[in-house]
Amino acid sequence: MSRWLLPLLILTILIIVVEIYTFQAVKTVSKNKLLRFFFLTASIGIYIYSFIVLITYDRSNGQTPEFQMAMGLLLTASIPKLVVIFVLFGEDLYRGVLKLISAISSGETESLAGRRKFISQIALGLAAIPFVSFIYGIVQGKYNYKVLKYQLTFKDLPAAFDGFTITQISDIHSGSFTNKEKIQYGVDLINQQNSDMLLFTGDIVNNKADEMDNWMDVFDKLSAKEGKYSILGNHDYGDYMDWENPQDKIDNFQKVKDIHEKIGFDLLLDEHRYLERDGQKIALLGVENWGKGFNQAGDLQRAAAGIHKEDFKILMSHDPSHWEEKVKKDPLNYQLTLSGHTHGLQMGIEIPGWFKWSPSQYVYKQWAGLYEEGGRFINVNRGFGYHAFPGRVGIWPEITVIELKKG
């Protein structure tokens, strides 16, 4: 318990500072005591509920709806208040500088001027933007599926595969789902792409195989003309919960792998398949999860056994750090890698073709979308589902369609 005392104390101080600043803005803008009371009770209620849920969270149960709701409430309540602090702290710095200048020039110390109402109005107005965005992200944003299409040209693509189409999905996280109608809509949208091949790049559950029980009849409707292939993600191993005994974890892992076959996917576990057209072929490889700093189960050399450098290769690897650390430098030349994992942190700002930002970029060099280096490409899918935070803000669930062209 003692090791948690200092972090808890720091967090408590930060929360108090945040609440004092934000309450100052509310007091300056409105004299309505009922509004002030509602603000305080709502803030305190959210903190109490969230901390109770997080403190009593039992890892043996996996990620629960209550846990996700607590995370959602905390972020929805906290992020807008950080905006308020940024604005008001800037005003405090300005007032402090004016006081210092006055003291130097006149030799007298004057009290700080009162907080200006219009500054507080600006602060609360700006804070309303992320507040409304988070509410939308929780209610609707997590179902705001986007189809992103790319056409990639390769000189060494066999001519028979010119125009070959791939639909990629990733990070289903079925344990987070609550609305079957919305998920069915997403699955129908995948099928509407009518691609030659469907690839799923890992994390079919949050932790436990039975999270897919209510969704098997939805995802087994996924179709592709020339096959459906999949790999495992870091959450599929059951590493993020406490098991009563080691055998339970082993049994769960086997059940997770069995899910893929039940919904019609060929699960690639450090192995490959050749796809043939008119006597020509390309190689599809799938590795188990390999992430920088954790769970490096994947064995690329094993997956590539029997593959030749001159073969055109598509690699499925869940974590894009694998591409950055290993794949892009591999002498076997992996022309196209497909990953997921990051979710784009499920929050950020994207203006297609102009601007793209998310806190995820401070952790992963390749965090969302298509990247190219030395003629080798990686696409990092933003994910179909959601995890931990029960919504998406600015980073929408993604269905990727890639058309291969002969250069």
Tab-separated table of N, CA, C and O in Angstrom, residues 111-172:
chain	number	residue	atom	x	y	z
A	111	SER	N	-2.224	44.601	-5.414
A	111	SER	CA	-2.887	43.292	-5.460
A	111	SER	C	-3.240	42.954	-6.899
A	111	SER	O	-3.432	43.837	-7.738
A	112	LEU	N	-3.295	41.654	-7.174
A	112	LEU	CA	-3.641	41.201	-8.524
A	112	LEU	C	-5.050	41.627	-8.882
A	112	LEU	O	-5.960	41.587	-8.055
A	113	ALA	N	-5.225	42.023	-10.139
A	113	ALA	CA	-6.566	42.362	-10.613
A	113	ALA	C	-7.437	41.115	-10.595
A	113	ALA	O	-6.944	39.986	-10.717
A	114	GLY	N	-8.730	41.304	-10.429
A	114	GLY	CA	-9.652	40.168	-10.405
A	114	GLY	C	-9.723	39.462	-11.742
A	114	GLY	O	-9.375	40.021	-12.784
A	115	ARG	N	-10.149	38.215	-11.681
A	115	ARG	CA	-10.255	37.446	-12.913
A	115	ARG	C	-11.329	38.042	-13.816
A	115	ARG	O	-12.429	38.360	-13.366
A	116	ARG	N	-11.005	38.197	-15.085
A	116	ARG	CA	-11.931	38.817	-16.024
A	116	ARG	C	-12.974	37.813	-16.498
A	116	ARG	O	-12.652	36.678	-16.840
A	117	LYS	N	-14.216	38.279	-16.564
A	117	LYS	CA	-15.331	37.403	-16.901
A	117	LYS	C	-15.209	36.840	-18.308
A	117	LYS	O	-15.454	35.657	-18.531
A	118	PHE	N	-14.802	37.700	-19.257
A	118	PHE	CA	-14.772	37.221	-20.643
A	118	PHE	C	-13.693	36.151	-20.846
A	118	PHE	O	-13.836	35.268	-21.701
A	119	ILE	N	-12.609	36.200	-20.041
A	119	ILE	CA	-11.591	35.152	-20.130
A	119	ILE	C	-12.174	33.823	-19.649
A	119	ILE	O	-11.957	32.769	-20.262
A	120	SER	N	-12.923	33.857	-18.576
A	120	SER	CA	-13.576	32.643	-18.073
A	120	SER	C	-14.593	32.117	-19.077
A	120	SER	O	-14.742	30.904	-19.259
A	121	GLN	N	-15.302	33.029	-19.749
A	121	GLN	CA	-16.266	32.611	-20.772
A	121	GLN	C	-15.560	31.928	-21.938
A	121	GLN	O	-16.037	30.915	-22.461
A	122	ILE	N	-14.423	32.486	-22.334
A	122	ILE	CA	-13.633	31.864	-23.408
A	122	ILE	C	-13.169	30.476	-22.984
A	122	ILE	O	-13.249	29.504	-23.752
A	123	ALA	N	-12.674	30.385	-21.743
A	123	ALA	CA	-12.170	29.095	-21.238
A	123	ALA	C	-13.264	28.036	-21.243
A	123	ALA	O	-13.057	26.903	-21.713
A	124	LEU	N	-14.435	28.391	-20.716
A	124	LEU	CA	-15.534	27.421	-20.656
A	124	LEU	C	-16.063	27.109	-22.054
A	124	LEU	O	-16.474	25.976	-22.337
A	125	GLY	N	-16.066	28.114	-22.941
A	125	GLY	CA	-16.505	27.872	-24.318
A	125	GLY	C	-15.596	26.903	-25.047
A	125	GLY	O	-16.059	25.995	-25.743
A	126	LEU	N	-14.282	27.089	-24.868
A	126	LEU	CA	-13.327	26.158	-25.486
A	126	LEU	C	-13.442	24.767	-24.878
A	126	LEU	O	-13.324	23.754	-25.581
A	127	ALA	N	-13.671	24.700	-23.566
A	127	ALA	CA	-13.798	23.401	-22.891
A	127	ALA	C	-15.022	22.645	-23.354
A	127	ALA	O	-15.053	21.407	-23.311
A	128	ALA	N	-16.037	23.385	-23.807
A	128	ALA	CA	-17.263	22.721	-24.276
A	128	ALA	C	-17.008	21.882	-25.525
A	128	ALA	O	-17.720	20.905	-25.772
A	129	ILE	N	-15.984	22.253	-26.309
A	129	ILE	CA	-15.698	21.512	-27.548
A	129	ILE	C	-15.285	20.072	-27.255
A	129	ILE	O	-15.890	19.135	-27.772
A	130	PRO	N	-14.240	19.838	-26.419
A	130	PRO	CA	-13.913	18.441	-26.101
A	130	PRO	C	-15.007	17.739	-25.310
A	130	PRO	O	-15.200	16.536	-25.461
A	131	PHE	N	-15.744	18.480	-24.468
A	131	PHE	CA	-16.819	17.852	-23.687
A	131	PHE	C	-17.874	17.257	-24.610
A	131	PHE	O	-18.252	16.080	-24.489
A	132	VAL	N	-18.353	18.064	-25.555
A	132	VAL	CA	-19.360	17.576	-26.508
A	132	VAL	C	-18.769	16.466	-27.385
A	132	VAL	O	-19.443	15.479	-27.701
A	133	SER	N	-17.499	16.609	-27.758
A	133	SER	CA	-16.845	15.597	-28.600
A	133	SER	C	-16.769	14.252	-27.902
A	133	SER	O	-16.995	13.205	-28.512
A	134	PHE	N	-16.453	14.262	-26.614
A	134	PHE	CA	-16.358	13.008	-25.864
A	134	PHE	C	-17.733	12.369	-25.687
A	134	PHE	O	-17.865	11.151	-25.762
A	135	ILE	N	-18.756	13.194	-25.438
A	135	ILE	CA	-20.110	12.654	-25.340
A	135	ILE	C	-20.504	11.992	-26.663
A	135	ILE	O	-21.024	10.864	-26.688
A	136	TYR	N	-20.238	12.675	-27.779
A	136	TYR	CA	-20.542	12.106	-29.094
A	136	TYR	C	-19.737	10.835	-29.324
A	136	TYR	O	-20.255	9.839	-29.850
A	137	GLY	N	-18.463	10.868	-28.944
A	137	GLY	CA	-17.592	9.706	-29.162
A	137	GLY	C	-18.073	8.471	-28.441
A	137	GLY	O	-17.959	7.355	-28.959
A	138	ILE	N	-18.639	8.657	-27.242
A	138	ILE	CA	-19.138	7.524	-26.462
A	138	ILE	C	-20.465	7.021	-27.006
A	138	ILE	O	-20.706	5.812	-27.093
A	139	VAL	N	-21.339	7.945	-27.414
A	139	VAL	CA	-22.676	7.563	-27.869
A	139	VAL	C	-22.657	7.053	-29.303
A	139	VAL	O	-23.248	6.016	-29.620
A	140	GLN	N	-21.940	7.760	-30.199
A	140	GLN	CA	-22.025	7.433	-31.621
A	140	GLN	C	-20.671	7.246	-32.298
A	140	GLN	O	-20.540	6.472	-33.241
A	141	GLY	N	-19.639	7.971	-31.847
A	141	GLY	CA	-18.357	7.966	-32.545
A	141	GLY	C	-17.727	6.597	-32.695
A	141	GLY	O	-17.063	6.309	-33.694
A	142	LYS	N	-17.957	5.712	-31.728
A	142	LYS	CA	-17.353	4.380	-31.797
A	142	LYS	C	-17.975	3.517	-32.885
A	142	LYS	O	-17.455	2.452	-33.212
A	143	TYR	N	-19.089	3.980	-33.472
A	143	TYR	CA	-19.723	3.268	-34.584
A	143	TYR	C	-19.623	4.042	-35.890
A	143	TYR	O	-20.253	3.682	-36.879
A	144	ASN	N	-18.823	5.103	-35.903
A	144	ASN	CA	-18.711	5.961	-37.078
A	144	ASN	C	-17.685	5.374	-38.054
A	144	ASN	O	-16.627	5.950	-38.316
A	145	TYR	N	-18.005	4.197	-38.609
A	145	TYR	CA	-17.065	3.450	-39.445
A	145	TYR	C	-16.695	4.228	-40.705
A	145	TYR	O	-17.551	4.774	-41.394
A	146	LYS	N	-15.394	4.233	-41.004
A	146	LYS	CA	-14.899	4.891	-42.193
A	146	LYS	C	-14.177	3.876	-43.086
A	146	LYS	O	-13.377	3.075	-42.601
A	147	VAL	N	-14.478	3.927	-44.374
A	147	VAL	CA	-13.785	3.082	-45.350
A	147	VAL	C	-12.681	3.923	-45.982
A	147	VAL	O	-12.953	4.935	-46.624
A	148	LEU	N	-11.431	3.521	-45.751
A	148	LEU	CA	-10.288	4.230	-46.311
A	148	LEU	C	-9.676	3.386	-47.422
A	148	LEU	O	-9.363	2.209	-47.217
A	149	LYS	N	-9.525	3.983	-48.603
A	149	LYS	CA	-9.069	3.237	-49.779
A	149	LYS	C	-7.707	3.749	-50.244
A	149	LYS	O	-7.481	4.953	-50.337
A	150	TYR	N	-6.825	2.798	-50.542
A	150	TYR	CA	-5.496	3.115	-51.053
A	150	TYR	C	-5.229	2.281	-52.304
A	150	TYR	O	-5.658	1.127	-52.395
A	151	GLN	N	-4.495	2.865	-53.228
A	151	GLN	CA	-4.004	2.123	-54.392
A	151	GLN	C	-2.482	2.162	-54.347
A	151	GLN	O	-1.875	3.232	-54.384
A	152	LEU	N	-1.864	0.992	-54.228
A	152	LEU	CA	-0.413	0.894	-54.093
A	152	LEU	C	0.178	0.214	-55.317
A	152	LEU	O	-0.307	-0.842	-55.748
A	153	THR	N	1.236	0.801	-55.838
A	153	THR	CA	1.866	0.291	-57.055
A	153	THR	C	3.235	-0.311	-56.722
A	153	THR	O	4.033	0.300	-56.010
A	154	PHE	N	3.471	-1.516	-57.259
A	154	PHE	CA	4.731	-2.220	-57.022
A	154	PHE	C	5.262	-2.745	-58.350
A	154	PHE	O	4.527	-3.372	-59.129
A	155	LYS	N	6.542	-2.519	-58.593
A	155	LYS	CA	7.159	-3.022	-59.824
A	155	LYS	C	7.228	-4.544	-59.848
A	155	LYS	O	7.148	-5.169	-60.906
A	156	ASP	N	7.408	-5.149	-58.651
A	156	ASP	CA	7.603	-6.598	-58.601
A	156	ASP	C	6.315	-7.360	-58.308
A	156	ASP	O	6.357	-8.552	-57.998
A	157	LEU	N	5.171	-6.706	-58.406
A	157	LEU	CA	3.900	-7.415	-58.244
A	157	LEU	C	3.642	-8.277	-59.475
A	157	LEU	O	3.697	-7.782	-60.605
A	158	PRO	N	3.365	-9.574	-59.309
A	158	PRO	CA	3.033	-10.409	-60.460
A	158	PRO	C	1.843	-9.826	-61.225
A	158	PRO	O	0.862	-9.368	-60.625
A	159	ALA	N	1.925	-9.849	-62.547
A	159	ALA	CA	0.911	-9.216	-63.388
A	159	ALA	C	-0.491	-9.783	-63.134
A	159	ALA	O	-1.488	-9.066	-63.259
A	160	ALA	N	-0.555	-11.047	-62.771
A	160	ALA	CA	-1.860	-11.677	-62.539
A	160	ALA	C	-2.589	-11.051	-61.353
A	160	ALA	O	-3.816	-11.180	-61.234
A	161	PHE	N	-1.857	-10.377	-60.477
A	161	PHE	CA	-2.455	-9.776	-59.284
A	161	PHE	C	-2.670	-8.271	-59.440
A	161	PHE	O	-2.982	-7.586	-58.467
A	162	ASP	N	-2.502	-7.767	-60.665
A	162	ASP	CA	-2.792	-6.363	-60.920
A	162	ASP	C	-4.286	-6.118	-60.695
A	162	ASP	O	-5.128	-6.761	-61.332
A	163	GLY	N	-4.618	-5.221	-59.759
A	163	GLY	CA	-6.013	-4.959	-59.423
A	163	GLY	C	-6.553	-5.803	-58.285
A	163	GLY	O	-7.730	-5.686	-57.921
A	164	PHE	N	-5.708	-6.632	-57.683
A	164	PHE	CA	-6.110	-7.470	-56.548
A	164	PHE	C	-6.464	-6.572	-55.355
A	164	PHE	O	-5.737	-5.639	-55.021
A	165	THR	N	-7.590	-6.830	-54.707
A	165	THR	CA	-8.046	-5.972	-53.610
A	165	THR	C	-8.040	-6.713	-52.276
A	165	THR	O	-8.374	-7.893	-52.197
A	166	ILE	N	-7.669	-5.973	-51.249
A	166	ILE	CA	-7.576	-6.498	-49.882
A	166	ILE	C	-8.382	-5.590	-48.962
A	166	ILE	O	-8.210	-4.373	-48.974
A	167	THR	N	-9.259	-6.177	-48.179
A	167	THR	CA	-9.888	-5.437	-47.088
A	167	THR	C	-9.215	-5.855	-45.793
A	167	THR	O	-9.101	-7.043	-45.504
A	168	GLN	N	-8.752	-4.873	-45.046
A	168	GLN	CA	-8.123	-5.127	-43.751
A	168	GLN	C	-8.988	-4.562	-42.628
A	168	GLN	O	-9.435	-3.418	-42.683
A	169	ILE	N	-9.231	-5.385	-41.611
A	169	ILE	CA	-9.818	-4.918	-40.362
A	169	ILE	C	-8.901	-5.344	-39.223
A	169	ILE	O	-8.072	-6.250	-39.390
A	170	SER	N	-9.049	-4.698	-38.083
A	170	SER	CA	-8.159	-5.019	-36.967
A	170	SER	C	-8.855	-4.673	-35.655
A	170	SER	O	-9.825	-3.920	-35.626
A	171	ASP	N	-8.376	-5.266	-34.575
A	171	ASP	CA	-8.777	-4.885	-33.218
A	171	ASP	C	-10.296	-4.846	-33.052
A	171	ASP	O	-10.891	-3.801	-32.811
A	172	ILE	N	-10.909	-6.013	-33.151
A	172	ILE	CA	-12.354	-6.123	-32.955
A	172	ILE	C	-12.727	-5.868	-31.499
A	172	ILE	O	-13.686	-5.171	-31.199
